[in-house]
XYZ file of C-alpha atoms in Angstrom:
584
model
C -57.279 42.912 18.047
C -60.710 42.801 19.975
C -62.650 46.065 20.995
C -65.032 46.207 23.491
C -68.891 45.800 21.804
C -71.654 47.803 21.820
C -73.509 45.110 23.406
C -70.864 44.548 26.223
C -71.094 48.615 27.405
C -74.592 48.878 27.166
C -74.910 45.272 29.609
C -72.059 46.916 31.962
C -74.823 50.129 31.943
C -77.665 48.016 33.100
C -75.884 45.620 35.520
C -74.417 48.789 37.431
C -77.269 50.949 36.581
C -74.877 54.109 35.067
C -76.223 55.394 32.105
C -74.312 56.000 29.248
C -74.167 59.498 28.832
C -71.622 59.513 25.530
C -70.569 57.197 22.611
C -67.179 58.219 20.837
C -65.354 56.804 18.185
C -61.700 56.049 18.859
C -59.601 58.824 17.532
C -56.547 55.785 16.388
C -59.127 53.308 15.551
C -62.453 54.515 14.696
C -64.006 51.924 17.171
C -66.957 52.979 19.601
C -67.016 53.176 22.759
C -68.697 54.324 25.635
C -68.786 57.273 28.285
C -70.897 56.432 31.715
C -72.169 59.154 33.988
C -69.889 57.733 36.850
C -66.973 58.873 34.485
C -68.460 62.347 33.734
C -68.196 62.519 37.816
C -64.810 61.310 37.901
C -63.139 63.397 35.163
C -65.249 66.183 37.814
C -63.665 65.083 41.110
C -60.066 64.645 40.083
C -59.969 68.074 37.768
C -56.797 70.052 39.387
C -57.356 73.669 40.870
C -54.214 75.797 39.050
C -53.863 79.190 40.182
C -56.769 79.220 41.630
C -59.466 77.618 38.779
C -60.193 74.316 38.071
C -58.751 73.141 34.805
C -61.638 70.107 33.572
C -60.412 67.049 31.977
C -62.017 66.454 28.983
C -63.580 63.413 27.982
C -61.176 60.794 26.221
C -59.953 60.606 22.689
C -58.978 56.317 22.863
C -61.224 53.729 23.611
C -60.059 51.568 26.419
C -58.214 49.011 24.928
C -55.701 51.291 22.940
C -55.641 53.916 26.279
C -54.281 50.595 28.120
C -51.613 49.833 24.302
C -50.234 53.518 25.136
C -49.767 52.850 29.077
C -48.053 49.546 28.681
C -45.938 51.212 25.745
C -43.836 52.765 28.131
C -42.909 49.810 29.943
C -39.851 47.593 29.240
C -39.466 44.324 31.312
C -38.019 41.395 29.572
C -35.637 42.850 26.789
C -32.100 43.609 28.112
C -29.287 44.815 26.018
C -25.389 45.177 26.646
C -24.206 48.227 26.847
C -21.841 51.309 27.968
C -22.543 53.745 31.128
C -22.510 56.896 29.665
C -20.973 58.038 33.185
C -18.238 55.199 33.610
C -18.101 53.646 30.383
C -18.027 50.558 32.368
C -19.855 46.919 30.173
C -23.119 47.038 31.775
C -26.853 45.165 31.549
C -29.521 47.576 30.595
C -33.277 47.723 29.683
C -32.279 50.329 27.257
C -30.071 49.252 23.709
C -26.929 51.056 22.710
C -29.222 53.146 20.595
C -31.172 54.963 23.038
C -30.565 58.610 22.402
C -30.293 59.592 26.172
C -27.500 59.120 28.594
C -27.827 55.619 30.853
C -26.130 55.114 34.338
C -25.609 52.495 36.980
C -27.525 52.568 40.167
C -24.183 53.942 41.858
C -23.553 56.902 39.472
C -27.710 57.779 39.079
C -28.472 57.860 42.272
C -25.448 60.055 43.352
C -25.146 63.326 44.338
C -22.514 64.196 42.062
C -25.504 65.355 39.207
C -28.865 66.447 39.473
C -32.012 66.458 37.497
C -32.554 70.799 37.800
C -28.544 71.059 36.230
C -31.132 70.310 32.838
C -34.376 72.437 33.230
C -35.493 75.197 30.920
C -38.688 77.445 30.356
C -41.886 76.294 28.570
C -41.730 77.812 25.108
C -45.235 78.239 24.133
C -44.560 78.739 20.511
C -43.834 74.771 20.603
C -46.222 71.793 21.223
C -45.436 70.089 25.116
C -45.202 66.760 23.104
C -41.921 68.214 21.094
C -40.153 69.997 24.194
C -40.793 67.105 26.844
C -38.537 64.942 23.912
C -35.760 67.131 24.545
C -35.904 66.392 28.742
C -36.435 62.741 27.856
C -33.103 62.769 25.699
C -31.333 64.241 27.497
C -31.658 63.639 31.283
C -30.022 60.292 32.302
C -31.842 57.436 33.455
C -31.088 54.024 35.411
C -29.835 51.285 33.535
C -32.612 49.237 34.663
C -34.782 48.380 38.537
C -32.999 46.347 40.727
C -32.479 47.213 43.827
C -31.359 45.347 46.915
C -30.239 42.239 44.999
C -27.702 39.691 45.318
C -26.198 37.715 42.818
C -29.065 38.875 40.381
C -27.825 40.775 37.455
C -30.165 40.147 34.645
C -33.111 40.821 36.832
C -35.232 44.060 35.808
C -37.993 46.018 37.535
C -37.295 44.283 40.873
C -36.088 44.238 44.322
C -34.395 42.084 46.841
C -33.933 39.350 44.535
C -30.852 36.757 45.557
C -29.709 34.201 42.987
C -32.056 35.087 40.072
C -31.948 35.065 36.811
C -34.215 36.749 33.954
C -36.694 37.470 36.424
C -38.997 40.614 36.295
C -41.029 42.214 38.351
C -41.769 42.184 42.101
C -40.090 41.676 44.557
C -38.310 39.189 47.475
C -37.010 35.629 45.360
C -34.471 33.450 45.573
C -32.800 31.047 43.339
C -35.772 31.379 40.267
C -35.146 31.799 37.104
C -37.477 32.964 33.792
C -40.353 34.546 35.680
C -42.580 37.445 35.594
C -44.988 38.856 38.202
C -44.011 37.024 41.119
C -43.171 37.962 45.047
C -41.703 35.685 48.210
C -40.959 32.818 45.501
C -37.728 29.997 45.794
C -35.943 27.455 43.748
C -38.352 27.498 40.827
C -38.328 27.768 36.409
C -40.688 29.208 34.380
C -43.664 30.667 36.028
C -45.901 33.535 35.784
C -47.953 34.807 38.399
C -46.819 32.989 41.105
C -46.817 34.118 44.861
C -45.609 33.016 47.935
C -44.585 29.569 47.161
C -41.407 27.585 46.025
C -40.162 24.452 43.790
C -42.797 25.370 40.805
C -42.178 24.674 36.953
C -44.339 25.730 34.257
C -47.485 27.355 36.979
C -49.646 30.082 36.086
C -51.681 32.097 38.728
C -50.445 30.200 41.843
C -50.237 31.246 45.295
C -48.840 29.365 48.299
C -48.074 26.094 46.794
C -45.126 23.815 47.143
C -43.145 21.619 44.217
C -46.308 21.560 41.251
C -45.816 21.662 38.181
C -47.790 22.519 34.869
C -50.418 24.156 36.765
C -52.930 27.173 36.318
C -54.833 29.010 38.915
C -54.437 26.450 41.887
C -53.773 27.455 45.675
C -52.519 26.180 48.898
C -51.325 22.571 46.952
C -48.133 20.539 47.095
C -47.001 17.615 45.186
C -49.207 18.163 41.952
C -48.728 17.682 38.364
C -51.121 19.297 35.592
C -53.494 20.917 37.743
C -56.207 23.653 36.743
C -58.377 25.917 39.355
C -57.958 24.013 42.264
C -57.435 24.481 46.151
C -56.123 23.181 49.086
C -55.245 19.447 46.890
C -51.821 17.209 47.914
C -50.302 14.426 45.749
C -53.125 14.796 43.199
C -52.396 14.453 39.390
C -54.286 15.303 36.156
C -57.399 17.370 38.443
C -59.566 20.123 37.798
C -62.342 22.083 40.113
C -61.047 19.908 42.883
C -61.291 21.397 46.736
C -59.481 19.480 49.733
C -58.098 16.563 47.828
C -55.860 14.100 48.042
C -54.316 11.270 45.685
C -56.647 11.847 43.111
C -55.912 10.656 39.349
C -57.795 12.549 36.749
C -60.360 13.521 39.481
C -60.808 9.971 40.621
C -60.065 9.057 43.943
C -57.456 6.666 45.318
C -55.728 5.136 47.988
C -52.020 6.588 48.679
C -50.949 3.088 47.576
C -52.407 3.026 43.830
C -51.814 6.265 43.541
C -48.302 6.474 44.180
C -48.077 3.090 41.982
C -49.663 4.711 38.860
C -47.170 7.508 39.800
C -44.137 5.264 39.649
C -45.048 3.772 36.657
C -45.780 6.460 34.319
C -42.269 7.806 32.976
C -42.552 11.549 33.657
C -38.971 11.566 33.185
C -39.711 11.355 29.226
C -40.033 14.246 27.405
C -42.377 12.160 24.962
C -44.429 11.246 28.231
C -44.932 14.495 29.363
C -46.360 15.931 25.767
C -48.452 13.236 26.168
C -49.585 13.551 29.487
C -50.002 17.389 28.460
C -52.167 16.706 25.354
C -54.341 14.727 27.356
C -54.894 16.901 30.484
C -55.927 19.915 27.757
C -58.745 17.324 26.635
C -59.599 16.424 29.973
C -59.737 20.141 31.290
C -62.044 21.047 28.182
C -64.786 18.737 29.953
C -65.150 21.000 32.790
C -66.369 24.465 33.538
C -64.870 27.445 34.428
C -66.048 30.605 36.002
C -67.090 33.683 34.343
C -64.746 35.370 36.383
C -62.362 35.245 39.194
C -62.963 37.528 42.089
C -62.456 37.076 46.198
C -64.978 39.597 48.270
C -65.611 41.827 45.839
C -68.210 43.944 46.118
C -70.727 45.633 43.848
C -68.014 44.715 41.228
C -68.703 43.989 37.543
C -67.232 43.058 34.283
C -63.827 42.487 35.842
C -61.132 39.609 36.430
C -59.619 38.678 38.916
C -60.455 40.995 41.286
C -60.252 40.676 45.228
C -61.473 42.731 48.524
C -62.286 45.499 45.997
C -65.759 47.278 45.367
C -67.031 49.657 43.062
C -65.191 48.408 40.406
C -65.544 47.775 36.878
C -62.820 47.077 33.572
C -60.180 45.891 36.199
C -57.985 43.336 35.680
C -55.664 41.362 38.161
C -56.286 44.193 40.896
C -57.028 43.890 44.765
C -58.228 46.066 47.400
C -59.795 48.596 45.008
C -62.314 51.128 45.145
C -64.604 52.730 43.076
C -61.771 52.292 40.045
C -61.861 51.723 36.173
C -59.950 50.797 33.839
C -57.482 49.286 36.134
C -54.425 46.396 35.152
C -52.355 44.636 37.627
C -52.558 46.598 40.698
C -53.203 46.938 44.070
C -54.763 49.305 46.841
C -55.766 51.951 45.382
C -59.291 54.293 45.394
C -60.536 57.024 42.948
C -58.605 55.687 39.896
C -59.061 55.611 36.287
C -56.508 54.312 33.827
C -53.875 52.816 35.794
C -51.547 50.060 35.236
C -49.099 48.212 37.329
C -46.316 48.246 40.175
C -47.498 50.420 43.020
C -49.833 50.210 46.260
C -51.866 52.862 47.820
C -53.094 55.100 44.965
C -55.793 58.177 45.276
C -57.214 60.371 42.249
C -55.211 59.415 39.818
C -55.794 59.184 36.074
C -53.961 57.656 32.637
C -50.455 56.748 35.250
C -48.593 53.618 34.607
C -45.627 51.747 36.645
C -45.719 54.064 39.634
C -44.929 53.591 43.529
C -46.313 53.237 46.704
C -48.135 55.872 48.188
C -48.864 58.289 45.076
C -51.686 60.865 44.456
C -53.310 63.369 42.380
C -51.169 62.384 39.227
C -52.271 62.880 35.952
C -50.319 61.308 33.082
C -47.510 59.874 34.569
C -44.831 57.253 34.260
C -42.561 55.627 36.892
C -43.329 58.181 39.337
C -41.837 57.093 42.841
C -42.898 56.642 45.963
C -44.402 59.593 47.961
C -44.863 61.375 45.165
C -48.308 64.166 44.993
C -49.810 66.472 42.670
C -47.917 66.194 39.457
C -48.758 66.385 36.242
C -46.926 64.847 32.914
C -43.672 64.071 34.568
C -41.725 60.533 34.273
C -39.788 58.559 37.141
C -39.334 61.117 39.987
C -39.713 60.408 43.725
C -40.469 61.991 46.562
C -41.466 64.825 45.191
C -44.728 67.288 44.513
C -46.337 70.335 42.495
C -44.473 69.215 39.221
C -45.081 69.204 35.450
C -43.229 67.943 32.635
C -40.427 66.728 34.788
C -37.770 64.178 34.062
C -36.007 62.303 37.159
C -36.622 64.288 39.989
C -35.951 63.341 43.628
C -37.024 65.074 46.910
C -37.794 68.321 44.786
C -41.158 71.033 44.393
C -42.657 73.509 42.569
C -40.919 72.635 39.618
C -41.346 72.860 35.878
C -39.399 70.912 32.973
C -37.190 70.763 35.862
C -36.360 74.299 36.121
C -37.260 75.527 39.888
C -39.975 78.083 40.677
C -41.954 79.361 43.253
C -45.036 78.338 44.414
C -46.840 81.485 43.546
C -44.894 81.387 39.977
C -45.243 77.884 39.438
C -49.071 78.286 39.752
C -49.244 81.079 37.266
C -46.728 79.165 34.562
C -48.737 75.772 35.015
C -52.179 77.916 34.080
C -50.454 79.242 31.251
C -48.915 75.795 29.856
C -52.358 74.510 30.547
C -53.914 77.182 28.552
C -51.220 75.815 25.555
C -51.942 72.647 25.808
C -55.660 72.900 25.387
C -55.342 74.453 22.019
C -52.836 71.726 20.697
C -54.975 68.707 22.547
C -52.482 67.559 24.583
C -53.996 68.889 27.508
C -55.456 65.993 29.860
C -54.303 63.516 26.961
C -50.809 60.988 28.577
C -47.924 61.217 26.806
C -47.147 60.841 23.282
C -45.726 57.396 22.886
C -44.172 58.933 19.737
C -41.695 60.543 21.933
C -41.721 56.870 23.958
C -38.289 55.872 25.463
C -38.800 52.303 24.291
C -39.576 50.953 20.741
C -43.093 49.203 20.762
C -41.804 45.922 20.235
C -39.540 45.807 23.491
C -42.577 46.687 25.851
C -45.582 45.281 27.360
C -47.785 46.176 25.026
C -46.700 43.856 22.362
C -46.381 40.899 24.495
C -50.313 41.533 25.465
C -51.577 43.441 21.799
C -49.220 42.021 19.760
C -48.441 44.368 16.125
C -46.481 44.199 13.371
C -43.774 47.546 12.631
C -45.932 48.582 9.950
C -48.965 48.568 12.029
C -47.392 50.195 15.040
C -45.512 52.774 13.200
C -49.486 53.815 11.173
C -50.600 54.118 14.355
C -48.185 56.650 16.487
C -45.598 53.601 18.089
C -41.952 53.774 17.596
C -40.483 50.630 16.356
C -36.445 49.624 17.332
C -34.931 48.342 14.876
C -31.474 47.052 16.809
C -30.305 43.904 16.183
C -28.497 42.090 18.655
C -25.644 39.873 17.104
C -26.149 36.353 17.751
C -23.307 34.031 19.586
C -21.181 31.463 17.782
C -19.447 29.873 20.784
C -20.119 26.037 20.312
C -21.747 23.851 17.968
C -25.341 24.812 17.573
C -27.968 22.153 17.842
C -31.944 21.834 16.865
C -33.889 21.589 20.281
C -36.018 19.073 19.352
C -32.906 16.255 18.471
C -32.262 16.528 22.433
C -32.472 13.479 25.163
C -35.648 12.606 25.624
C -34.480 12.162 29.462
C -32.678 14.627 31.693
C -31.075 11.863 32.875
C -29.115 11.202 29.775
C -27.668 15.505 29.306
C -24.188 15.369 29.583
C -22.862 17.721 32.300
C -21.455 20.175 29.419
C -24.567 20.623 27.569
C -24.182 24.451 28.770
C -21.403 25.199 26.252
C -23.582 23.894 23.509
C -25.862 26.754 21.654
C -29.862 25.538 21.199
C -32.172 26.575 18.443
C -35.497 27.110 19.400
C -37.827 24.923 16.359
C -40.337 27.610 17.065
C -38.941 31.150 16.681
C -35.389 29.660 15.421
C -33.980 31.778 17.933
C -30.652 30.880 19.763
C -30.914 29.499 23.842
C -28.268 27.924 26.077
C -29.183 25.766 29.383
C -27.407 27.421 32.476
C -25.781 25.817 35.348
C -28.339 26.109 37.859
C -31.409 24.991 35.337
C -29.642 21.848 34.427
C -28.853 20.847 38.372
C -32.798 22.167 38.750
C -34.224 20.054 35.995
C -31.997 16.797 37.308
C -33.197 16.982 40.953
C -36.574 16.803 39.812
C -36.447 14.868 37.037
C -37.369 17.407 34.242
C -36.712 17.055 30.356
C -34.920 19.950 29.196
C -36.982 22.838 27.521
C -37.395 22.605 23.663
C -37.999 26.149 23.309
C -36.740 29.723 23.197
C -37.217 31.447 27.056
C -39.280 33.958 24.825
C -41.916 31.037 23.231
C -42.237 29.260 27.088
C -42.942 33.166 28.141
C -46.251 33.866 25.531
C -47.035 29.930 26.076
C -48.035 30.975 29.552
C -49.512 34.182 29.029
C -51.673 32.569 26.471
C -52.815 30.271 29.677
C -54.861 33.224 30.776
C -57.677 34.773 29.220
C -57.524 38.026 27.538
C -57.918 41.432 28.832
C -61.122 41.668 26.741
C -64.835 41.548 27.767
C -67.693 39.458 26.197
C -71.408 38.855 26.825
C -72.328 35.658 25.894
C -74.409 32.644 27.891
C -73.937 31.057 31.092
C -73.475 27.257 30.157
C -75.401 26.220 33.172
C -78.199 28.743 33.220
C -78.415 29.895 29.807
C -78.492 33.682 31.205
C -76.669 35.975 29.886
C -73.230 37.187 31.537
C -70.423 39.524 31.005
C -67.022 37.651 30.870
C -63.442 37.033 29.782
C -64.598 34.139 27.262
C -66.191 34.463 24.110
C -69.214 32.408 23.319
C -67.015 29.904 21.337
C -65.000 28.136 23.303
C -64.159 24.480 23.452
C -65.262 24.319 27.223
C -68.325 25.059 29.185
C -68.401 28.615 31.463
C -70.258 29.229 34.163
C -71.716 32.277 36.257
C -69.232 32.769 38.482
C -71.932 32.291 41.860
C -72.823 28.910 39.829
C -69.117 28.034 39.590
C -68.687 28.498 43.124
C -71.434 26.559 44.250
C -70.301 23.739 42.099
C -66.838 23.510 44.053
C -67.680 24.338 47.972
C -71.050 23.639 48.465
């Protein structure tokens, strides 16, 4: 696990000229890190007035890097379980195992009128910690099955919308016919792909946006008809090509005429599994060769030690964010100003601190999870919606003034919050997100451990819990080593779906659908060797880390801030340099 250096904070101080005004150790890890005056102002400006007197946030406990373990800890996309309703008793799909101690309901039954969220509210006991009675909401209030709304024909989908003909897919929003994805939006007829947007008949792409039929790809945009690309735009019918801008038939970044290239095209056997290791193995060597920029951004402004960051300014710590302002600390998300500690789903964010997975058009939240959209001033509280003035709720919709959902008035609410506040200051839980040992999900079915990966052990010394169900594996059909399959797609008999695969790598058990064989036979695709699960971290590891290093610019020997350590096995580049290189 890497933690931000000494030497990275104090380059951050002088490239945006904030001081650092504190250096605290990590309370879980004993690691360093660093306060800047622009925080001190922030933790100022976003304080809440209760009752009539501003209640300061104190400065954090966590370094950055387990603040963002604890966010992502409380988000489940990939792991689904089968499982009762607790309403219908109906066989369902769910993001949460038989095990989990609170009730689960279908979309239809949840989101019904015929229970409500205030039918389970109490008072705050202030002889007990917040951390200990929140538990009992969180057990005992039911939640959805899983987010899926407005979907056709798209069952095992999770944290998405409008989906039709999809399967495994998670989050975002508006695909059709695609099938083990994550992070994706406006996407058709495509396999295994992360970070993709806006384009269609993609295999095996990472960071890809308006493209059409490419395949083994990372970071390219506005291309069709490529194979093993890396950080290239606007490039047709090219093969084997990195840092290439407005190409076409290129081989290996040399150029051709349509005719040779489409000859050296037809004669390689891309067909062949063997072929296409080959192919692979080579376009890693040839990739190495090249440089690659410090950092990705698009008209950003005044922004440093980020990635990935576009029409944003004022930023700094931000990862795959755009059209940001004066933000830290920020993962995978988009418009939002004046926030700290924020990761993923929603748009149009304001003041808000340590929130993770919430919707559009959200504000003045402090600690919260899966908050919905239109949803203002509220304080600890997980997956309400349109609603405001709340702490310590549990799946709330259209409601106010409320309290571990028990319903107050404004005056009283005011005077109870103070009080609670007052409580929580003297256990430390004040201004502190919620324990993830009260977490909904075990560590090891969230995002956190697909991005800071832990053993039980580890994530149990910490404060994570671990979930130990098993899910029982099939029998139906004779199961067979991945690796002894056709080396051609060509030769898969028609019933290879009622055969069971074993992934080499993680021994785990996979079957090929349907709809992937017909996919991988119209264009001419060897079947997958491994696990959905392996192909999944196989692409994440594509991307850099979320991590921050200073080391030297390869071209100018000055030092930089960047995603890439000093040792890597290809040259990196300031990011101006970079640019220069490719348009210029």
């Amino acid at each position: 696990m890497y933690y931000t250096t000494k030497e990275v904070y104090e380059f951050i101080a002088l490239q945006n000229k904030d001081p650092i005004v504190h250096r605290k150790k990590c309370a879980k890890t004993g690691n360093e890190f660093a306060i800047y005056q622009s925080d001190i102002h922030f933790y100022k400006k976003i304080s809440p007035i209760i009752d009539g007197e501003v209640q300061e946030l104190s400065l954090p406990t966590l370094c950055p890097e387990e603040r963002q373990r604890r966010r992502m800890s409380w988000r489940n996309e990939r792991y689904l379980f089968r499982r009762k309703c607790d309403a219908t008793w109906k066989d369902i799909i769910s993001m949460y195992p038989p095990s989990a101690k609170f009730p689960v309901y279908t979309e239809e039954v949840r989101r019904s009128d015929s229970w409500s969220g205030l039918d389970y509210g109490f008072e705050f006991d202030h002889n007990k910690t917040f951390t200990e009675q929140f538990k009992v909401l969180l057990d005992t209030v039911p939640r959805l099955f899983m987010y899926n709304l407005r979907s056709e024909n798209s069952d095992y989908c999770n944290c998405c919308s409008d989906m039709k003909n999809c399967y495994l897919v998670t989050a975002w929003l508006g695909c059709e016919d695609c099938y083990y994805w994550s992070y994706m939006y406006h996407c058709t007829d495509s396999i295994d792909n992360f970070m993709v947007f806006s384009s269609s008949r993609m295999y095996e792409c990472v960071e890809c946006t308006n493209c059409e039929n490419c395949k083994y790809a990372y970071n390219i945009h506005n291309c069709s008809n490529t194979m093993f690309m890396m950080n290239c735009d606007n490039c047709h019918n090219c093969f084997g090509c990195v840092n290439q801008v407005g190409k076409s038939y290129c081989w290996f970044n040399e150029q051709l005429s349509k005719e040779d290239y489409e000859e050296k095209l037809t004669n390689l056997d891309m067909w062949s599994r063997r072929v296409r290791e080959e192919m692979g193995k080579k376009f890693e060597t040839f990739s190495n060769t090249f440089p690659r920029s410090s950092n990705v951004s698009i008209n950003a402004e005044k922004c440093v030690a980020n990635y990935s960051v576009t029409k944003s300014k004022n930023c700094s710590f931000c990862f795959d964010v755009n059209n940001l302002e004066d933000c830290k600390y920020a993962y995978r998300y988009r418009w939002g100003k004046d926030c700290y500690d924020v990761f993923s789903r929603g748009t149009r964010w304001e003041r808000m601190y340590e929130c993770t997975q919430t919707g559009d058009n959200v504000s003045n939240c402090i600690g919260c999870v899966a908050m919905d959209s239109e949803s203002h001033y509220c304080y600890y509280s997980t997956t309400c919606s349109w609603s405001k003035y709340l702490f310590g709720c549990n799946w709330l919709k259209n409601a106010e003034y409320c309290i571990f959902n028990k319903q107050y008035s404004k005056k009283d609410r005011e005077k109870e919050v103070k009080k609670i506040v007052q409580t929580m200051k003297k256990t430390g839980e004040w201004w502190e997100m919620l324990n993830p040992v009260i977490g909904i999900f075990g560590y090891n079915h969230t995002l956190a451990n697909e991005f800071l990966s832990i053993t039980k052990q580890e994530a149990e010394k910490i404060w994570y819990r671990w979930d130990d169900y098993h899910v029982a594996t099939s029998q139906v059909g004779r199961a067979v080593n991945s690796r002894s399959l056709w080396d051609s797609i060509q030769e898969v008999p028609s019933d290879i779906g009622t055969r069971i695969l074993v992934c080499e790598k993680s021994k785990k058990q996979f079957r090929i659908t349907r709809q992937e064989l017909e996919f991988y036979k119209k264009y001419n695709i060897p079947l997958p060797t491994d696990h959905v699960d392996e192909r999944f971290l196989r692409r994440l590891k594509m991307r850099p880390a979320r991590e921050l290093h200073v080391r030297r610019c390869d071209k100018t020997q000055q030092k930089i801030v960047t995603v890439f350590p000093q040792e890597t096995p290809f040259p990196v580049w300031e990011e101006s340099m970079y640019k220069e290189s490719l348009y210029w």
